Amino acid sequence: MKRLALLLMLGLAGCGLRPLYAGGAAGPVAQTLAGVAVAPIEGKSGWLMKNALVDRLQATGTPRYRLEVELNDKIEGFGVRSDDTVTRERRTLRARYRLVDATRGTILLDATAGSDTGIDVVSSEYATIAAEDTALEHLAGIVADQIVARLALYAGRSATSR
C-alpha cells in the first residue's frame, strides 16, 4: 500500500501540475490580483458586483491593471398558472469583463461569466422583491468568484511564461 502511494505521488510530481496560489500572498498570482482595480459598474447589480470583486481581489498599492465589467441582469417569468399569473422566475446575471493594462491601455483578457437562479413568486409582493434582491446578491458573488478564478488562471499562466 505504501508503494502504491509513493508511486502515485511520483506520478503527480512529474505531470506538471503546480499550485495556483504557490507562494501565498507573496506569490505571483496573489500579487497580480492585488494589483487589479475594479472600474465603476452601473446600477444596483453593478454596485453589488464591484463590492464582491473588491472583497475577493483585495487590491493594494498602485493598480497595475483595471478590470472593466459590463453586466446584463435579467428576470424572466416561466412558471405560469391557468390564470396567467407567474409562479416562478429565473434571474440571470451575465458579465463581460476585460482586464486592461493600466499603463499601456491594452486588453490582456476579454471573457464572460454568468449564472442564474430560480425564484418562487408568492402572494406577498414584498417577499417576492426580497427574494429577487437576495438572488441578485447571491449571483453577484458567484459571478465574482468566476471572474477572480479566471483572472488567477491568467496570472498563473503569465507568471510561468515570464
mmCIF file of N, CA, C and O in Angstrom, residues 34-122:
data_model
loop_
_atom_site.group_PDB
_atom_site.id
_atom_site.type_symbol
_atom_site.label_atom_id
_atom_site.label_comp_id
_atom_site.label_asym_id
_atom_site.label_seq_id
_atom_site.Cartn_x
_atom_site.Cartn_y
_atom_site.Cartn_z
ATOM 1 N N ALA A 34 -3.742 41.469 -6.488
ATOM 2 C CA ALA A 34 -3.700 42.644 -5.608
ATOM 3 C C ALA A 34 -3.469 43.930 -6.391
ATOM 4 O O ALA A 34 -3.705 45.018 -5.871
ATOM 5 N N GLY A 35 -3.035 43.822 -7.635
ATOM 6 C CA GLY A 35 -2.790 44.988 -8.472
ATOM 7 C C GLY A 35 -3.934 45.302 -9.421
ATOM 8 O O GLY A 35 -3.755 46.059 -10.375
ATOM 9 N N VAL A 36 -5.119 44.740 -9.183
ATOM 10 C CA VAL A 36 -6.264 44.959 -10.060
ATOM 11 C C VAL A 36 -7.246 45.930 -9.406
ATOM 12 O O VAL A 36 -7.730 45.678 -8.309
ATOM 13 N N ALA A 37 -7.524 47.027 -10.091
ATOM 14 C CA ALA A 37 -8.540 47.983 -9.643
ATOM 15 C C ALA A 37 -9.811 47.731 -10.449
ATOM 16 O O ALA A 37 -9.759 47.535 -11.656
ATOM 17 N N VAL A 38 -10.932 47.738 -9.770
ATOM 18 C CA VAL A 38 -12.216 47.489 -10.431
ATOM 19 C C VAL A 38 -12.834 48.825 -10.824
ATOM 20 O O VAL A 38 -13.049 49.692 -9.971
ATOM 21 N N ALA A 39 -13.106 48.982 -12.116
ATOM 22 C CA ALA A 39 -13.742 50.205 -12.610
ATOM 23 C C ALA A 39 -15.198 50.248 -12.141
ATOM 24 O O ALA A 39 -15.802 49.200 -11.878
ATOM 25 N N PRO A 40 -15.783 51.446 -12.039
ATOM 26 C CA PRO A 40 -17.193 51.543 -11.631
ATOM 27 C C PRO A 40 -18.096 50.761 -12.592
ATOM 28 O O PRO A 40 -17.853 50.718 -13.792
ATOM 29 N N ILE A 41 -19.141 50.145 -12.013
ATOM 30 C CA ILE A 41 -20.102 49.362 -12.789
ATOM 31 C C ILE A 41 -21.481 49.955 -12.512
ATOM 32 O O ILE A 41 -21.834 50.190 -11.357
ATOM 33 N N GLU A 42 -22.267 50.168 -13.552
ATOM 34 C CA GLU A 42 -23.569 50.838 -13.418
ATOM 35 C C GLU A 42 -24.610 49.993 -12.693
ATOM 36 O O GLU A 42 -24.625 48.775 -12.816
ATOM 37 N N GLY A 43 -25.496 50.682 -11.977
ATOM 38 C CA GLY A 43 -26.687 50.075 -11.406
ATOM 39 C C GLY A 43 -26.475 49.359 -10.086
ATOM 40 O O GLY A 43 -25.368 49.260 -9.562
ATOM 41 N N LYS A 44 -27.602 48.868 -9.555
ATOM 42 C CA LYS A 44 -27.572 48.134 -8.292
ATOM 43 C C LYS A 44 -26.768 46.844 -8.430
ATOM 44 O O LYS A 44 -25.948 46.514 -7.568
ATOM 45 N N SER A 45 -26.980 46.126 -9.527
ATOM 46 C CA SER A 45 -26.217 44.889 -9.743
ATOM 47 C C SER A 45 -24.733 45.205 -9.896
ATOM 48 O O SER A 45 -23.877 44.445 -9.442
ATOM 49 N N GLY A 46 -24.415 46.352 -10.503
ATOM 50 C CA GLY A 46 -23.022 46.766 -10.643
ATOM 51 C C GLY A 46 -22.376 47.090 -9.314
ATOM 52 O O GLY A 46 -21.222 46.752 -9.069
ATOM 53 N N TRP A 47 -23.146 47.742 -8.430
ATOM 54 C CA TRP A 47 -22.630 48.058 -7.099
ATOM 55 C C TRP A 47 -22.329 46.767 -6.332
ATOM 56 O O TRP A 47 -21.272 46.639 -5.701
ATOM 57 N N LEU A 48 -23.263 45.809 -6.392
ATOM 58 C CA LEU A 48 -23.045 44.521 -5.718
ATOM 59 C C LEU A 48 -21.848 43.778 -6.306
ATOM 60 O O LEU A 48 -21.032 43.208 -5.572
ATOM 61 N N MET A 49 -21.739 43.793 -7.635
ATOM 62 C CA MET A 49 -20.635 43.096 -8.308
ATOM 63 C C MET A 49 -19.296 43.737 -7.960
ATOM 64 O O MET A 49 -18.329 43.037 -7.654
ATOM 65 N N LYS A 50 -19.240 45.061 -7.994
ATOM 66 C CA LYS A 50 -17.972 45.731 -7.673
ATOM 67 C C LYS A 50 -17.543 45.406 -6.249
ATOM 68 O O LYS A 50 -16.372 45.109 -6.005
ATOM 69 N N ASN A 51 -18.473 45.466 -5.294
ATOM 70 C CA ASN A 51 -18.131 45.148 -3.906
ATOM 71 C C ASN A 51 -17.647 43.701 -3.774
ATOM 72 O O ASN A 51 -16.685 43.434 -3.051
ATOM 73 N N ALA A 52 -18.302 42.778 -4.461
ATOM 74 C CA ALA A 52 -17.887 41.374 -4.403
ATOM 75 C C ALA A 52 -16.489 41.195 -4.995
ATOM 76 O O ALA A 52 -15.657 40.467 -4.435
ATOM 77 N N LEU A 53 -16.213 41.877 -6.090
ATOM 78 C CA LEU A 53 -14.880 41.765 -6.709
ATOM 79 C C LEU A 53 -13.801 42.396 -5.830
ATOM 80 O O LEU A 53 -12.720 41.822 -5.660
ATOM 81 N N VAL A 54 -14.079 43.567 -5.279
ATOM 82 C CA VAL A 54 -13.103 44.245 -4.409
ATOM 83 C C VAL A 54 -12.792 43.373 -3.193
ATOM 84 O O VAL A 54 -11.629 43.245 -2.791
ATOM 85 N N ASP A 55 -13.820 42.754 -2.610
ATOM 86 C CA ASP A 55 -13.608 41.865 -1.458
ATOM 87 C C ASP A 55 -12.701 40.690 -1.814
ATOM 88 O O ASP A 55 -11.870 40.275 -1.007
ATOM 89 N N ARG A 56 -12.862 40.159 -3.013
ATOM 90 C CA ARG A 56 -12.096 38.970 -3.403
ATOM 91 C C ARG A 56 -10.689 39.295 -3.897
ATOM 92 O O ARG A 56 -9.764 38.530 -3.695
ATOM 93 N N LEU A 57 -10.523 40.446 -4.557
ATOM 94 C CA LEU A 57 -9.215 40.806 -5.119
ATOM 95 C C LEU A 57 -8.274 41.386 -4.071
ATOM 96 O O LEU A 57 -7.061 41.240 -4.186
ATOM 97 N N GLN A 58 -8.793 42.087 -3.099
ATOM 98 C CA GLN A 58 -8.001 42.698 -2.037
ATOM 99 C C GLN A 58 -6.839 43.515 -2.599
ATOM 100 O O GLN A 58 -5.674 43.299 -2.264
ATOM 101 N N ALA A 59 -7.186 44.442 -3.481
ATOM 102 C CA ALA A 59 -6.179 45.270 -4.142
ATOM 103 C C ALA A 59 -5.432 46.131 -3.135
ATOM 104 O O ALA A 59 -6.003 46.648 -2.186
ATOM 105 N N THR A 60 -4.132 46.270 -3.377
ATOM 106 C CA THR A 60 -3.273 47.105 -2.544
ATOM 107 C C THR A 60 -2.337 47.907 -3.442
ATOM 108 O O THR A 60 -1.998 47.479 -4.540
ATOM 109 N N GLY A 61 -1.934 49.061 -2.973
ATOM 110 C CA GLY A 61 -0.949 49.854 -3.705
ATOM 111 C C GLY A 61 -1.491 50.447 -4.996
ATOM 112 O O GLY A 61 -2.693 50.559 -5.212
ATOM 113 N N THR A 62 -0.572 50.821 -5.865
ATOM 114 C CA THR A 62 -0.910 51.397 -7.153
ATOM 115 C C THR A 62 -1.371 50.292 -8.099
ATOM 116 O O THR A 62 -0.659 49.307 -8.291
ATOM 117 N N PRO A 63 -2.564 50.439 -8.684
ATOM 118 C CA PRO A 63 -3.060 49.380 -9.562
ATOM 119 C C PRO A 63 -2.252 49.271 -10.858
ATOM 120 O O PRO A 63 -1.930 50.280 -11.483
ATOM 121 N N ARG A 64 -1.911 48.055 -11.205
ATOM 122 C CA ARG A 64 -1.220 47.777 -12.468
ATOM 123 C C ARG A 64 -2.213 47.426 -13.563
ATOM 124 O O ARG A 64 -1.901 47.511 -14.747
ATOM 125 N N TYR A 65 -3.416 47.003 -13.136
ATOM 126 C CA TYR A 65 -4.451 46.575 -14.076
ATOM 127 C C TYR A 65 -5.777 47.211 -13.705
ATOM 128 O O TYR A 65 -6.011 47.572 -12.565
ATOM 129 N N ARG A 66 -6.664 47.300 -14.702
ATOM 130 C CA ARG A 66 -8.015 47.788 -14.478
ATOM 131 C C ARG A 66 -8.978 46.709 -14.978
ATOM 132 O O ARG A 66 -8.808 46.185 -16.070
ATOM 133 N N LEU A 67 -9.966 46.393 -14.168
ATOM 134 C CA LEU A 67 -10.970 45.409 -14.543
ATOM 135 C C LEU A 67 -12.242 46.149 -14.915
ATOM 136 O O LEU A 67 -12.828 46.846 -14.084
ATOM 137 N N GLU A 68 -12.651 46.031 -16.176
ATOM 138 C CA GLU A 68 -13.873 46.661 -16.662
ATOM 139 C C GLU A 68 -14.934 45.579 -16.809
ATOM 140 O O GLU A 68 -14.683 44.540 -17.436
ATOM 141 N N VAL A 69 -16.114 45.818 -16.248
ATOM 142 C CA VAL A 69 -17.180 44.814 -16.248
ATOM 143 C C VAL A 69 -18.466 45.440 -16.774
ATOM 144 O O VAL A 69 -18.847 46.535 -16.354
ATOM 145 N N GLU A 70 -19.118 44.738 -17.686
ATOM 146 C CA GLU A 70 -20.440 45.121 -18.175
ATOM 147 C C GLU A 70 -21.394 44.005 -17.795
ATOM 148 O O GLU A 70 -21.134 42.836 -18.092
ATOM 149 N N LEU A 71 -22.501 44.364 -17.141
ATOM 150 C CA LEU A 71 -23.449 43.360 -16.657
ATOM 151 C C LEU A 71 -24.745 43.362 -17.456
ATOM 152 O O LEU A 71 -25.194 44.403 -17.935
ATOM 153 N N ASN A 72 -25.336 42.179 -17.535
ATOM 154 C CA ASN A 72 -26.674 42.000 -18.087
ATOM 155 C C ASN A 72 -27.467 41.241 -17.027
ATOM 156 O O ASN A 72 -27.209 40.064 -16.792
ATOM 157 N N ASP A 73 -28.385 41.935 -16.370
ATOM 158 C CA ASP A 73 -29.207 41.357 -15.305
ATOM 159 C C ASP A 73 -30.627 41.246 -15.827
ATOM 160 O O ASP A 73 -31.218 42.249 -16.239
ATOM 161 N N LYS A 74 -31.177 40.038 -15.820
ATOM 162 C CA LYS A 74 -32.483 39.820 -16.420
ATOM 163 C C LYS A 74 -33.328 38.902 -15.543
ATOM 164 O O LYS A 74 -32.828 37.930 -14.995
ATOM 165 N N ILE A 75 -34.622 39.240 -15.423
ATOM 166 C CA ILE A 75 -35.575 38.386 -14.713
ATOM 167 C C ILE A 75 -36.667 37.987 -15.707
ATOM 168 O O ILE A 75 -37.252 38.849 -16.366
ATOM 169 N N GLU A 76 -36.912 36.681 -15.805
ATOM 170 C CA GLU A 76 -37.944 36.158 -16.697
ATOM 171 C C GLU A 76 -38.910 35.289 -15.905
ATOM 172 O O GLU A 76 -38.482 34.500 -15.072
ATOM 173 N N GLY A 77 -40.194 35.428 -16.186
ATOM 174 C CA GLY A 77 -41.183 34.546 -15.590
ATOM 175 C C GLY A 77 -41.341 33.306 -16.452
ATOM 176 O O GLY A 77 -41.425 33.405 -17.669
ATOM 177 N N PHE A 78 -41.350 32.133 -15.830
ATOM 178 C CA PHE A 78 -41.517 30.937 -16.649
ATOM 179 C C PHE A 78 -42.495 29.920 -16.072
ATOM 180 O O PHE A 78 -42.894 28.997 -16.748
ATOM 181 N N GLY A 79 -42.914 30.092 -14.849
ATOM 182 C CA GLY A 79 -43.950 29.226 -14.288
ATOM 183 C C GLY A 79 -45.256 29.996 -14.313
ATOM 184 O O GLY A 79 -45.374 31.045 -13.690
ATOM 185 N N VAL A 80 -46.247 29.526 -15.043
ATOM 186 C CA VAL A 80 -47.485 30.277 -15.217
ATOM 187 C C VAL A 80 -48.675 29.406 -14.841
ATOM 188 O O VAL A 80 -48.776 28.257 -15.265
ATOM 189 N N ARG A 81 -49.575 29.994 -14.030
ATOM 190 C CA ARG A 81 -50.821 29.310 -13.661
ATOM 191 C C ARG A 81 -51.849 29.464 -14.785
ATOM 192 O O ARG A 81 -51.644 30.229 -15.735
ATOM 193 N N SER A 82 -52.964 28.811 -14.607
ATOM 194 C CA SER A 82 -54.031 28.887 -15.614
ATOM 195 C C SER A 82 -54.621 30.292 -15.715
ATOM 196 O O SER A 82 -55.160 30.666 -16.753
ATOM 197 N N ASP A 83 -54.508 31.104 -14.657
ATOM 198 C CA ASP A 83 -54.999 32.482 -14.715
ATOM 199 C C ASP A 83 -53.912 33.468 -15.169
ATOM 200 O O ASP A 83 -54.027 34.673 -14.981
ATOM 201 N N ASP A 84 -52.851 32.959 -15.777
ATOM 202 C CA ASP A 84 -51.739 33.732 -16.343
ATOM 203 C C ASP A 84 -50.905 34.490 -15.309
ATOM 204 O O ASP A 84 -50.249 35.477 -15.640
ATOM 205 N N THR A 85 -50.914 34.069 -14.059
ATOM 206 C CA THR A 85 -50.017 34.675 -13.078
ATOM 207 C C THR A 85 -48.728 33.852 -13.024
ATOM 208 O O THR A 85 -48.748 32.628 -13.114
ATOM 209 N N VAL A 86 -47.636 34.549 -12.890
ATOM 210 C CA VAL A 86 -46.317 33.913 -12.858
ATOM 211 C C VAL A 86 -46.099 33.313 -11.476
ATOM 212 O O VAL A 86 -46.343 33.951 -10.457
ATOM 213 N N THR A 87 -45.609 32.077 -11.425
ATOM 214 C CA THR A 87 -45.336 31.408 -10.151
ATOM 215 C C THR A 87 -43.852 31.193 -9.916
ATOM 216 O O THR A 87 -43.432 30.890 -8.809
ATOM 217 N N ARG A 88 -43.062 31.332 -10.972
ATOM 218 C CA ARG A 88 -41.617 31.093 -10.859
ATOM 219 C C ARG A 88 -40.908 32.047 -11.801
ATOM 220 O O ARG A 88 -41.370 32.316 -12.905
ATOM 221 N N GLU A 89 -39.762 32.552 -11.329
ATOM 222 C CA GLU A 89 -38.939 33.441 -12.153
ATOM 223 C C GLU A 89 -37.515 32.897 -12.213
ATOM 224 O O GLU A 89 -37.081 32.161 -11.323
ATOM 225 N N ARG A 90 -36.825 33.273 -13.268
ATOM 226 C CA ARG A 90 -35.399 32.956 -13.380
ATOM 227 C C ARG A 90 -34.653 34.283 -13.489
ATOM 228 O O ARG A 90 -34.932 35.097 -14.359
ATOM 229 N N ARG A 91 -33.714 34.475 -12.562
ATOM 230 C CA ARG A 91 -32.864 35.668 -12.611
ATOM 231 C C ARG A 91 -31.521 35.237 -13.164
ATOM 232 O O ARG A 91 -30.892 34.312 -12.653
ATOM 233 N N THR A 92 -31.080 35.942 -14.192
ATOM 234 C CA THR A 92 -29.825 35.629 -14.865
ATOM 235 C C THR A 92 -28.902 36.840 -14.769
ATOM 236 O O THR A 92 -29.321 37.960 -15.049
ATOM 237 N N LEU A 93 -27.662 36.600 -14.383
ATOM 238 C CA LEU A 93 -26.649 37.656 -14.329
ATOM 239 C C LEU A 93 -25.470 37.216 -15.182
ATOM 240 O O LEU A 93 -24.854 36.170 -14.914
ATOM 241 N N ARG A 94 -25.203 37.970 -16.228
ATOM 242 C CA ARG A 94 -24.080 37.700 -17.120
ATOM 243 C C ARG A 94 -23.124 38.886 -17.073
ATOM 244 O O ARG A 94 -23.562 40.039 -16.990
ATOM 245 N N ALA A 95 -21.842 38.603 -17.147
ATOM 246 C CA ALA A 95 -20.834 39.659 -17.110
ATOM 247 C C ALA A 95 -19.847 39.476 -18.253
ATOM 248 O O ALA A 95 -19.364 38.364 -18.494
ATOM 249 N N ARG A 96 -19.579 40.543 -18.948
ATOM 250 C CA ARG A 96 -18.466 40.571 -19.888
ATOM 251 C C ARG A 96 -17.405 41.422 -19.219
ATOM 252 O O ARG A 96 -17.687 42.554 -18.780
ATOM 253 N N TYR A 97 -16.218 40.893 -19.102
ATOM 254 C CA TYR A 97 -15.180 41.620 -18.386
ATOM 255 C C TYR A 97 -13.883 41.640 -19.182
ATOM 256 O O TYR A 97 -13.602 40.740 -19.975
ATOM 257 N N ARG A 98 -13.131 42.708 -18.958
ATOM 258 C CA ARG A 98 -11.848 42.894 -19.628
ATOM 259 C C ARG A 98 -10.802 43.298 -18.595
ATOM 260 O O ARG A 98 -11.052 44.192 -17.787
ATOM 261 N N LEU A 99 -9.676 42.654 -18.657
ATOM 262 C CA LEU A 99 -8.528 43.039 -17.839
ATOM 263 C C LEU A 99 -7.646 43.904 -18.728
ATOM 264 O O LEU A 99 -7.185 43.456 -19.781
ATOM 265 N N VAL A 100 -7.429 45.145 -18.278
ATOM 266 C CA VAL A 100 -6.699 46.115 -19.085
ATOM 267 C C VAL A 100 -5.419 46.501 -18.359
ATOM 268 O O VAL A 100 -5.434 46.759 -17.150
ATOM 269 N N ASP A 101 -4.309 46.538 -19.095
ATOM 270 C CA ASP A 101 -3.043 47.023 -18.545
ATOM 271 C C ASP A 101 -3.209 48.517 -18.302
ATOM 272 O O ASP A 101 -3.500 49.274 -19.240
ATOM 273 N N ALA A 102 -3.036 48.956 -17.070
ATOM 274 C CA ALA A 102 -3.310 50.348 -16.697
ATOM 275 C C ALA A 102 -2.345 51.329 -17.361
ATOM 276 O O ALA A 102 -2.725 52.465 -17.640
ATOM 277 N N THR A 103 -1.120 50.938 -17.628
ATOM 278 C CA THR A 103 -0.151 51.871 -18.199
ATOM 279 C C THR A 103 -0.251 51.954 -19.718
ATOM 280 O O THR A 103 -0.186 53.030 -20.287
ATOM 281 N N ARG A 104 -0.415 50.810 -20.364
ATOM 282 C CA ARG A 104 -0.444 50.798 -21.829
ATOM 283 C C ARG A 104 -1.854 50.879 -22.407
ATOM 284 O O ARG A 104 -2.031 51.216 -23.568
ATOM 285 N N GLY A 105 -2.859 50.500 -21.614
ATOM 286 C CA GLY A 105 -4.230 50.523 -22.100
ATOM 287 C C GLY A 105 -4.599 49.326 -22.975
ATOM 288 O O GLY A 105 -5.650 49.334 -23.594
ATOM 289 N N THR A 106 -3.734 48.331 -23.027
ATOM 290 C CA THR A 106 -4.025 47.151 -23.848
ATOM 291 C C THR A 106 -4.905 46.169 -23.078
ATOM 292 O O THR A 106 -4.777 46.015 -21.862
ATOM 293 N N ILE A 107 -5.769 45.498 -23.811
ATOM 294 C CA ILE A 107 -6.648 44.495 -23.215
ATOM 295 C C ILE A 107 -5.874 43.179 -23.134
ATOM 296 O O ILE A 107 -5.429 42.643 -24.147
ATOM 297 N N LEU A 108 -5.724 42.676 -21.917
ATOM 298 C CA LEU A 108 -4.979 41.443 -21.691
ATOM 299 C C LEU A 108 -5.886 40.222 -21.665
ATOM 300 O O LEU A 108 -5.454 39.114 -21.994
ATOM 301 N N LEU A 109 -7.121 40.419 -21.243
ATOM 302 C CA LEU A 109 -8.072 39.313 -21.118
ATOM 303 C C LEU A 109 -9.465 39.859 -21.388
ATOM 304 O O LEU A 109 -9.840 40.895 -20.845
ATOM 305 N N ASP A 110 -10.217 39.168 -22.236
ATOM 306 C CA ASP A 110 -11.594 39.549 -22.551
ATOM 307 C C ASP A 110 -12.420 38.277 -22.476
ATOM 308 O O ASP A 110 -12.219 37.357 -23.276
ATOM 309 N N ALA A 111 -13.319 38.189 -21.494
ATOM 310 C CA ALA A 111 -14.065 36.945 -21.285
ATOM 311 C C ALA A 111 -15.453 37.242 -20.719
ATOM 312 O O ALA A 111 -15.799 38.404 -20.466
ATOM 313 N N THR A 112 -16.230 36.177 -20.519
ATOM 314 C CA THR A 112 -17.568 36.302 -19.948
ATOM 315 C C THR A 112 -17.735 35.324 -18.791
ATOM 316 O O THR A 112 -17.026 34.323 -18.702
ATOM 317 N N ALA A 113 -18.680 35.642 -17.934
ATOM 318 C CA ALA A 113 -19.043 34.770 -16.815
ATOM 319 C C ALA A 113 -20.522 34.973 -16.563
ATOM 320 O O ALA A 113 -21.088 36.012 -16.925
ATOM 321 N N GLY A 114 -21.145 34.007 -15.940
ATOM 322 C CA GLY A 114 -22.559 34.177 -15.654
ATOM 323 C C GLY A 114 -23.137 33.032 -14.855
ATOM 324 O O GLY A 114 -22.534 31.969 -14.723
ATOM 325 N N SER A 115 -24.317 33.286 -14.332
ATOM 326 C CA SER A 115 -25.037 32.273 -13.576
ATOM 327 C C SER A 115 -26.505 32.671 -13.530
ATOM 328 O O SER A 115 -26.865 33.801 -13.858
ATOM 329 N N ASP A 116 -27.340 31.728 -13.143
ATOM 330 C CA ASP A 116 -28.755 32.033 -12.975
ATOM 331 C C ASP A 116 -29.314 31.265 -11.787
ATOM 332 O O ASP A 116 -28.691 30.340 -11.283
ATOM 333 N N THR A 117 -30.484 31.706 -11.335
ATOM 334 C CA THR A 117 -31.134 31.072 -10.197
ATOM 335 C C THR A 117 -32.640 31.211 -10.338
ATOM 336 O O THR A 117 -33.124 32.115 -11.031
ATOM 337 N N GLY A 118 -33.359 30.318 -9.692
ATOM 338 C CA GLY A 118 -34.812 30.358 -9.717
ATOM 339 C C GLY A 118 -35.363 31.052 -8.486
ATOM 340 O O GLY A 118 -34.776 31.015 -7.414
ATOM 341 N N ILE A 119 -36.508 31.713 -8.674
ATOM 342 C CA ILE A 119 -37.159 32.452 -7.594
ATOM 343 C C ILE A 119 -38.639 32.070 -7.588
ATOM 344 O O ILE A 119 -39.297 32.101 -8.638
ATOM 345 N N ASP A 120 -39.154 31.715 -6.419
ATOM 346 C CA ASP A 120 -40.588 31.463 -6.276
ATOM 347 C C ASP A 120 -41.320 32.791 -6.148
ATOM 348 O O ASP A 120 -40.929 33.653 -5.372
ATOM 349 N N VAL A 121 -42.382 32.956 -6.925
ATOM 350 C CA VAL A 121 -43.224 34.142 -6.819
ATOM 351 C C VAL A 121 -44.381 33.781 -5.893
ATOM 352 O O VAL A 121 -45.132 32.859 -6.178
ATOM 353 N N VAL A 122 -44.480 34.502 -4.780
ATOM 354 C CA VAL A 122 -45.508 34.211 -3.778
ATOM 355 C C VAL A 122 -46.542 35.332 -3.763
ATOM 356 O O VAL A 122 -46.403 36.343 -4.451
#
